[in-house]
Coordinates of C-alpha atoms and ligand atoms in Angstrom, one line a residue:
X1 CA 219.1 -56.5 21.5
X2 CA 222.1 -53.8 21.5
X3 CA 224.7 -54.7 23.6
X4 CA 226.4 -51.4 22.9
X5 CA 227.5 -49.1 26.2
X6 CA 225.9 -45.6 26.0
X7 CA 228.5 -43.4 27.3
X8 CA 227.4 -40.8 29.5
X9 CA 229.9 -37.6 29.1
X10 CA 230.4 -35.2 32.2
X11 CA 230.2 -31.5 31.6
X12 CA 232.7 -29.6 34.3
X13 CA 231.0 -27.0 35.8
X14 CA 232.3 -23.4 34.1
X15 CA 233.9 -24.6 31.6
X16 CA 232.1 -24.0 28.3
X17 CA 234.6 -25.8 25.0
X18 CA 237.0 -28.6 25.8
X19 CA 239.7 -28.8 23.0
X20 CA 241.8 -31.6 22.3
X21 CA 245.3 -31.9 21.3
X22 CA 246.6 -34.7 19.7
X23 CA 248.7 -36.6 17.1
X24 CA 249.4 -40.6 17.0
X25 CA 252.9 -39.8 16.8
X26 CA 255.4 -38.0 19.8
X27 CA 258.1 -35.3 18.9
X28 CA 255.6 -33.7 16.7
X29 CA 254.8 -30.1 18.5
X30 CA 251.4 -31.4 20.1
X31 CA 252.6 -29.6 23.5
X32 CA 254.0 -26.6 21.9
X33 CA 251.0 -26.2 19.6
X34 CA 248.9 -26.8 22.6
X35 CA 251.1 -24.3 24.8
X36 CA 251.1 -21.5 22.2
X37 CA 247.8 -22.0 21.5
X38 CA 246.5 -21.2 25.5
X39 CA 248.6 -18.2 25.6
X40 CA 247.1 -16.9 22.3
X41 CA 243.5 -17.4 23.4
X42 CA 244.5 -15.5 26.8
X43 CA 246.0 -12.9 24.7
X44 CA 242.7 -12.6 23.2
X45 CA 241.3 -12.0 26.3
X46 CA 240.2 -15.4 26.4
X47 CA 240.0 -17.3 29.7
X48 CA 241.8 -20.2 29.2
X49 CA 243.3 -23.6 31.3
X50 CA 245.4 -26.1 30.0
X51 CA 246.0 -30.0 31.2
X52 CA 248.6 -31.6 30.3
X53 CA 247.7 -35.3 30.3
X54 CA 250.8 -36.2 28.9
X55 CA 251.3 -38.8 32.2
X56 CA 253.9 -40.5 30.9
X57 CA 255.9 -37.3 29.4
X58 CA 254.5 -34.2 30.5
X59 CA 256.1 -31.4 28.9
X60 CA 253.7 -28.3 30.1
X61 CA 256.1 -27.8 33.0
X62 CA 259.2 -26.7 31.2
X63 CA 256.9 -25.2 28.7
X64 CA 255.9 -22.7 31.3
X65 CA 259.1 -22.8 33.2
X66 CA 257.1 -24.5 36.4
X67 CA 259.3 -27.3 37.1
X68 CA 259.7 -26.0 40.9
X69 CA 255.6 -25.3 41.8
X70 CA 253.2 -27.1 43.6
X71 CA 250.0 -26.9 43.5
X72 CA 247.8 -26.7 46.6
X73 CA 245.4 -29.5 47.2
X74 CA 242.8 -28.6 49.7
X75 CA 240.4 -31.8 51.7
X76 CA 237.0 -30.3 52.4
X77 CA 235.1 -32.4 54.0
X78 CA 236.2 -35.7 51.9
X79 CA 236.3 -33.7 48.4
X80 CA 239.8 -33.1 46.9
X81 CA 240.8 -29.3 45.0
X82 CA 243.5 -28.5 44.0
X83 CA 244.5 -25.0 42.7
X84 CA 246.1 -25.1 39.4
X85 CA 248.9 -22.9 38.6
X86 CA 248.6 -19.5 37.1
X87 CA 251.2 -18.4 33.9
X88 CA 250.7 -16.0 31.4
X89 CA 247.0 -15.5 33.3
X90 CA 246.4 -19.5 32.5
X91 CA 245.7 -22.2 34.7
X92 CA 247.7 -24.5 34.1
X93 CA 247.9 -28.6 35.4
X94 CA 250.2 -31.1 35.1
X95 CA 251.1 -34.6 36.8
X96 CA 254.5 -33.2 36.9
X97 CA 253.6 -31.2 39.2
X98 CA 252.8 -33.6 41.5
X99 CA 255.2 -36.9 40.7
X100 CA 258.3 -37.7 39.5
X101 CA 257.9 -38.5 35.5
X102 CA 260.1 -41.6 35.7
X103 CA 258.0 -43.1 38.0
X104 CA 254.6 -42.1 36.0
X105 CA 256.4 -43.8 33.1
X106 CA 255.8 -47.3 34.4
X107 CA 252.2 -46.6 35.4
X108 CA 249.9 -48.8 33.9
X109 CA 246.9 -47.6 31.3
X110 CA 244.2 -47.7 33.4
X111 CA 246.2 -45.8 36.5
X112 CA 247.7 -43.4 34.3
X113 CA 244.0 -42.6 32.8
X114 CA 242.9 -42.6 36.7
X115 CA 245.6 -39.9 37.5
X116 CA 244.6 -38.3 34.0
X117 CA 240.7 -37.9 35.0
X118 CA 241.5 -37.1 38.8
X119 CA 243.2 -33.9 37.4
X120 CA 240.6 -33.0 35.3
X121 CA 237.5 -33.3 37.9
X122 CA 239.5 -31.9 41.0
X123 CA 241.4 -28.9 40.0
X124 CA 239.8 -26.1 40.8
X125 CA 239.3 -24.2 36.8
X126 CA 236.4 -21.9 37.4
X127 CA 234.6 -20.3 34.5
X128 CA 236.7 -21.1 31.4
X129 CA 235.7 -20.3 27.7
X130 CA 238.2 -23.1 26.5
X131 CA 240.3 -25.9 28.6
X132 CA 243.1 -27.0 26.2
X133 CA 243.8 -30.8 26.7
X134 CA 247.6 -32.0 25.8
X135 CA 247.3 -35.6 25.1
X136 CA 250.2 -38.1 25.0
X137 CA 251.3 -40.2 21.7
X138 CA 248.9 -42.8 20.7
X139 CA 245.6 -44.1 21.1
X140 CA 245.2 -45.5 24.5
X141 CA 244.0 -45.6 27.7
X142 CA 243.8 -41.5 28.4
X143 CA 242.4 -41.2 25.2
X144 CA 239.5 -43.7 25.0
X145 CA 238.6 -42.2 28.8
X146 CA 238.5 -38.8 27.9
X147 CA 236.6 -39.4 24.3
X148 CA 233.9 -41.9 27.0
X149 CA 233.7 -39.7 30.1
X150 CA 233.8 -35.8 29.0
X151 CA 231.6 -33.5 26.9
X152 CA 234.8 -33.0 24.4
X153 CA 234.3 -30.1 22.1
X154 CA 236.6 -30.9 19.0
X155 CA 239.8 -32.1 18.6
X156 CA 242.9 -30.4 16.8
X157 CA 245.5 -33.3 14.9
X158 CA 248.7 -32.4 15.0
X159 CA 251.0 -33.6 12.5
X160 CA 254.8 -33.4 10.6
X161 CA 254.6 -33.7 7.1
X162 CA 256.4 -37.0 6.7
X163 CA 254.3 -40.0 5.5
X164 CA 255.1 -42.0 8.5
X165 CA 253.9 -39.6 10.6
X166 CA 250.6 -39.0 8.6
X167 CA 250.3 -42.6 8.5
X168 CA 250.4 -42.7 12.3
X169 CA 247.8 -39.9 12.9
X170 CA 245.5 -41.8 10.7
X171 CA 245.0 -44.0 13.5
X172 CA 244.3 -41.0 15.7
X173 CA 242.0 -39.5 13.8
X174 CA 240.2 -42.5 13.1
X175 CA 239.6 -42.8 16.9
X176 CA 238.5 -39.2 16.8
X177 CA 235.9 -39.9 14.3
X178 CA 234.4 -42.9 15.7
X179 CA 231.2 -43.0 15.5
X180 CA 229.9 -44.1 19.4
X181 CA 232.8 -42.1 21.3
X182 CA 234.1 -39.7 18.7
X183 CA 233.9 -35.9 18.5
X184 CA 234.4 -33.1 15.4
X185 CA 237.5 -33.1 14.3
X186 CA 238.5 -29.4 14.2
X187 CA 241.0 -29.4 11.5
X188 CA 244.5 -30.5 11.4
X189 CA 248.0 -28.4 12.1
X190 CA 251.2 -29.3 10.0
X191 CA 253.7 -28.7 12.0
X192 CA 258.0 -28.3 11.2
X193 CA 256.4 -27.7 7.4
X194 CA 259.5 -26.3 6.1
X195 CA 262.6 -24.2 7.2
X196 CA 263.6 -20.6 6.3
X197 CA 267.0 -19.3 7.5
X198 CA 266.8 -16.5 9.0
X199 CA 269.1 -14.9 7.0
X200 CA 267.4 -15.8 3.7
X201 CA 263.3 -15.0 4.1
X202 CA 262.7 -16.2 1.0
X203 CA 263.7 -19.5 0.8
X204 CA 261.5 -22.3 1.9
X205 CA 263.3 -26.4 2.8
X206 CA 261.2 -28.7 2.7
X207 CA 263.4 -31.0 5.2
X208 CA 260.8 -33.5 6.3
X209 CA 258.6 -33.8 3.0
X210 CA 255.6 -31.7 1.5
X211 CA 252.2 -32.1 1.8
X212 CA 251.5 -34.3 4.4
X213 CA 249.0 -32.3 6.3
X214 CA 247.4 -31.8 3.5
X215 CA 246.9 -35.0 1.9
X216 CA 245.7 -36.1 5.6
X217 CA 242.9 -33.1 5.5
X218 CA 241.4 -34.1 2.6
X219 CA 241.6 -37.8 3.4
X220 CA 239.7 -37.5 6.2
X221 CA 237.6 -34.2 5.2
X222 CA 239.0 -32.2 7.7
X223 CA 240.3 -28.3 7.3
X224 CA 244.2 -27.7 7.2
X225 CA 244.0 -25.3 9.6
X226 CA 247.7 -24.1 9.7
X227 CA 251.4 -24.6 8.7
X228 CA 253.9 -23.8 11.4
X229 CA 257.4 -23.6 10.2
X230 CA 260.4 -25.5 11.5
X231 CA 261.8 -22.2 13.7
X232 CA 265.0 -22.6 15.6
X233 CA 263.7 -20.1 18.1
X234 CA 260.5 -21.7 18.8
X235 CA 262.4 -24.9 20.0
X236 CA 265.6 -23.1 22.2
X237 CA 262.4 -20.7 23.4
X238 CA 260.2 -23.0 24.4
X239 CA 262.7 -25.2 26.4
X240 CA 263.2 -22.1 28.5
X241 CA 259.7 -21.0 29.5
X242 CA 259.4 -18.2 26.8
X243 CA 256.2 -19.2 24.7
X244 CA 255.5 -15.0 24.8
X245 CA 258.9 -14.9 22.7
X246 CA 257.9 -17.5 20.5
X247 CA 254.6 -15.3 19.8
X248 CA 256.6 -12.2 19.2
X249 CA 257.3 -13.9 15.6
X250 CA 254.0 -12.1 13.3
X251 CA 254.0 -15.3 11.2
X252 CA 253.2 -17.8 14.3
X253 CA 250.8 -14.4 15.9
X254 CA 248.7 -14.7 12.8
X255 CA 248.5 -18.0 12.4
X256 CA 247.4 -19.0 15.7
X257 CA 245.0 -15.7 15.1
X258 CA 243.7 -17.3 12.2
X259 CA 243.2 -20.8 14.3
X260 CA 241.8 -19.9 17.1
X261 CA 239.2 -17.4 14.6
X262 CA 238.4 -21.5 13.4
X263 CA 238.2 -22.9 16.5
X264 CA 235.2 -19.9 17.2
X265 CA 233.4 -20.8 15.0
X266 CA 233.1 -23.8 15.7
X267 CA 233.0 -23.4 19.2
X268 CA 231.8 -19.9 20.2
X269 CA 231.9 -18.6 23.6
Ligands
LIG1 N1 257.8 -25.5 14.7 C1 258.8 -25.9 15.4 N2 260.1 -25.5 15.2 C2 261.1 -25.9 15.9 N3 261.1 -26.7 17.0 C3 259.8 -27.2 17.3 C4 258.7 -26.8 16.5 N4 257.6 -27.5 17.1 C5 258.1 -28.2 18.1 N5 259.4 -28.0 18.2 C6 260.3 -28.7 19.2 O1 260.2 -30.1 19.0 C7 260.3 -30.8 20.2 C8 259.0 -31.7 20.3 O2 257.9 -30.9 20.4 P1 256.7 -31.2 21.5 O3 255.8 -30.1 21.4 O4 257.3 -31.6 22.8 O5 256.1 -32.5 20.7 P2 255.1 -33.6 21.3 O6 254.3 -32.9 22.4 O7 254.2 -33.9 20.1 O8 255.9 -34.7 21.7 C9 260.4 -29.8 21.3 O9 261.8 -29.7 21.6 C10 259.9 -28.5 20.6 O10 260.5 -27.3 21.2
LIG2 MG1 254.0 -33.5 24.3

């Protein structure tokens, strides 16, 4: 006899690829990447949401300069909606939208994956050709709930090239590849790579170590799908709401082209 759980995953209605974004280590772009990646699909002409389930650090608001919305949450006859925000022509959710992140902080697992999935099933997202899921650092409780509950389509790893950090997303992508709850593995991003000043094109530092990403790719049998370079304007940018800036730079345009031409494939619309 099996005592093994089947796991029944829900489909939301209109919402045709569910992308996750994640890393076992913080600090290491998973909301930028995550960010820049939902304005790039839109750009495409893509329609597009993005959740931040980042409970216990959500970044999305900043990200998209947000701090001061609120949604509005409708009660129709018992069932809750609630009307995500629209930037850059993406819908956009976040529980800091909604509470005070110091106080998320000390939420427990299973609350925090509670508040996670009530986002998820009650915000109002429509039809959507991709809803981009920012995850928090780890491997816990929002994880294991959105790898058991929802038809995931593929997840992106996102990771420095340091070996510590590498050695961290192992875990993560281990999770990812489990056999009973996992899903594809889409490919993973290196991110902070190397640095180029601005005033010297040519010149590439490798300031956190080389090779990382790729070392992990081939571990695992995954694609590197991209390098993003350490850019001083991506980080003041982002902090100020500006990810159409950021994508101003052709390098970062064409290699979030070239990503989401991967993520197609794989998941076509
Ligand atoms: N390629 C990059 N170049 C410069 N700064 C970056 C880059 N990627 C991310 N950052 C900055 O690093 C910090 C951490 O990034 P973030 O996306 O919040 O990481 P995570 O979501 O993994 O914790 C932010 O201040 C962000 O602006
Ligand atoms: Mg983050």
């Amino acid at each position: 006899m099996s005592c093994e759980k089947e796991f029944v995953k829900k489909v939301i209605p209109g919402v045709k690829n569910i992308i996750i974004v994640a890393s076992g280590k913080g600090g290491v772009g998973k909301s930028t990447v995550a960010a820049t990646l939902a304005t790039s699909l839109v750009m495409q002409g893509y329609s597009t949401g993005l959740l931040d389930a980042d409970i216990y650090g959500p970044s999305l608001p900043v990200l998209f300069d947000i701090q001061e919305s609120r949604p509005i949450v409708i009660e129709e006859a018992g069932v809750t909606k609630i009307e995500p925000i629209i930037r850059l022509g993406i819908k956009l959710m976040s529980i800091g939208l909604f509470i005070d992140p110091v106080k998320a902080a000390i939420w427990r697992g299973p609350l925090a994956a509670s508040g996670m999935k009530q986002m998820i099933d009650q915000t109002e997202w429509g039809e959507l050709d991709y809803l981009i899921i920012d995850t928090p650092p780890g491997t816990g409780d929002i994880h294991i709930s959105l790898l058991q509950e929802y038809n995931i389509g593929g997840v992106i790893i996102v990771t420095t090239p340091q070996t510590l950090s590498t050695g961290d997303v192992q875990k993560a992508i281990s999770l990812y590849s489990e056999t009973k709850i996992g899903v594809p593995v889409l490919g993973v991003i290196e991110n902070m790579s190397w640095f180029t000043p601005e005033k010297h094109p040519e010149e590439k530092y490798f300031l956190f170590g080389k090779g990382g990403g790729e070392s992990l790719a081939k571990r695992f049998n995954v694609e590197l799908l991209a390098q993003i370079p350490l850019n001083e304007k991506i980080c003041e940018e982002c902090d100020y709401g500006k990810l159409l800036a950021v994508l101003e730079s052709k390098g970062i345009k064409d290699t979030f082209a070239n990503i989401i031409k991967k993520i197609n494939q794989e998941l076509p619309v």
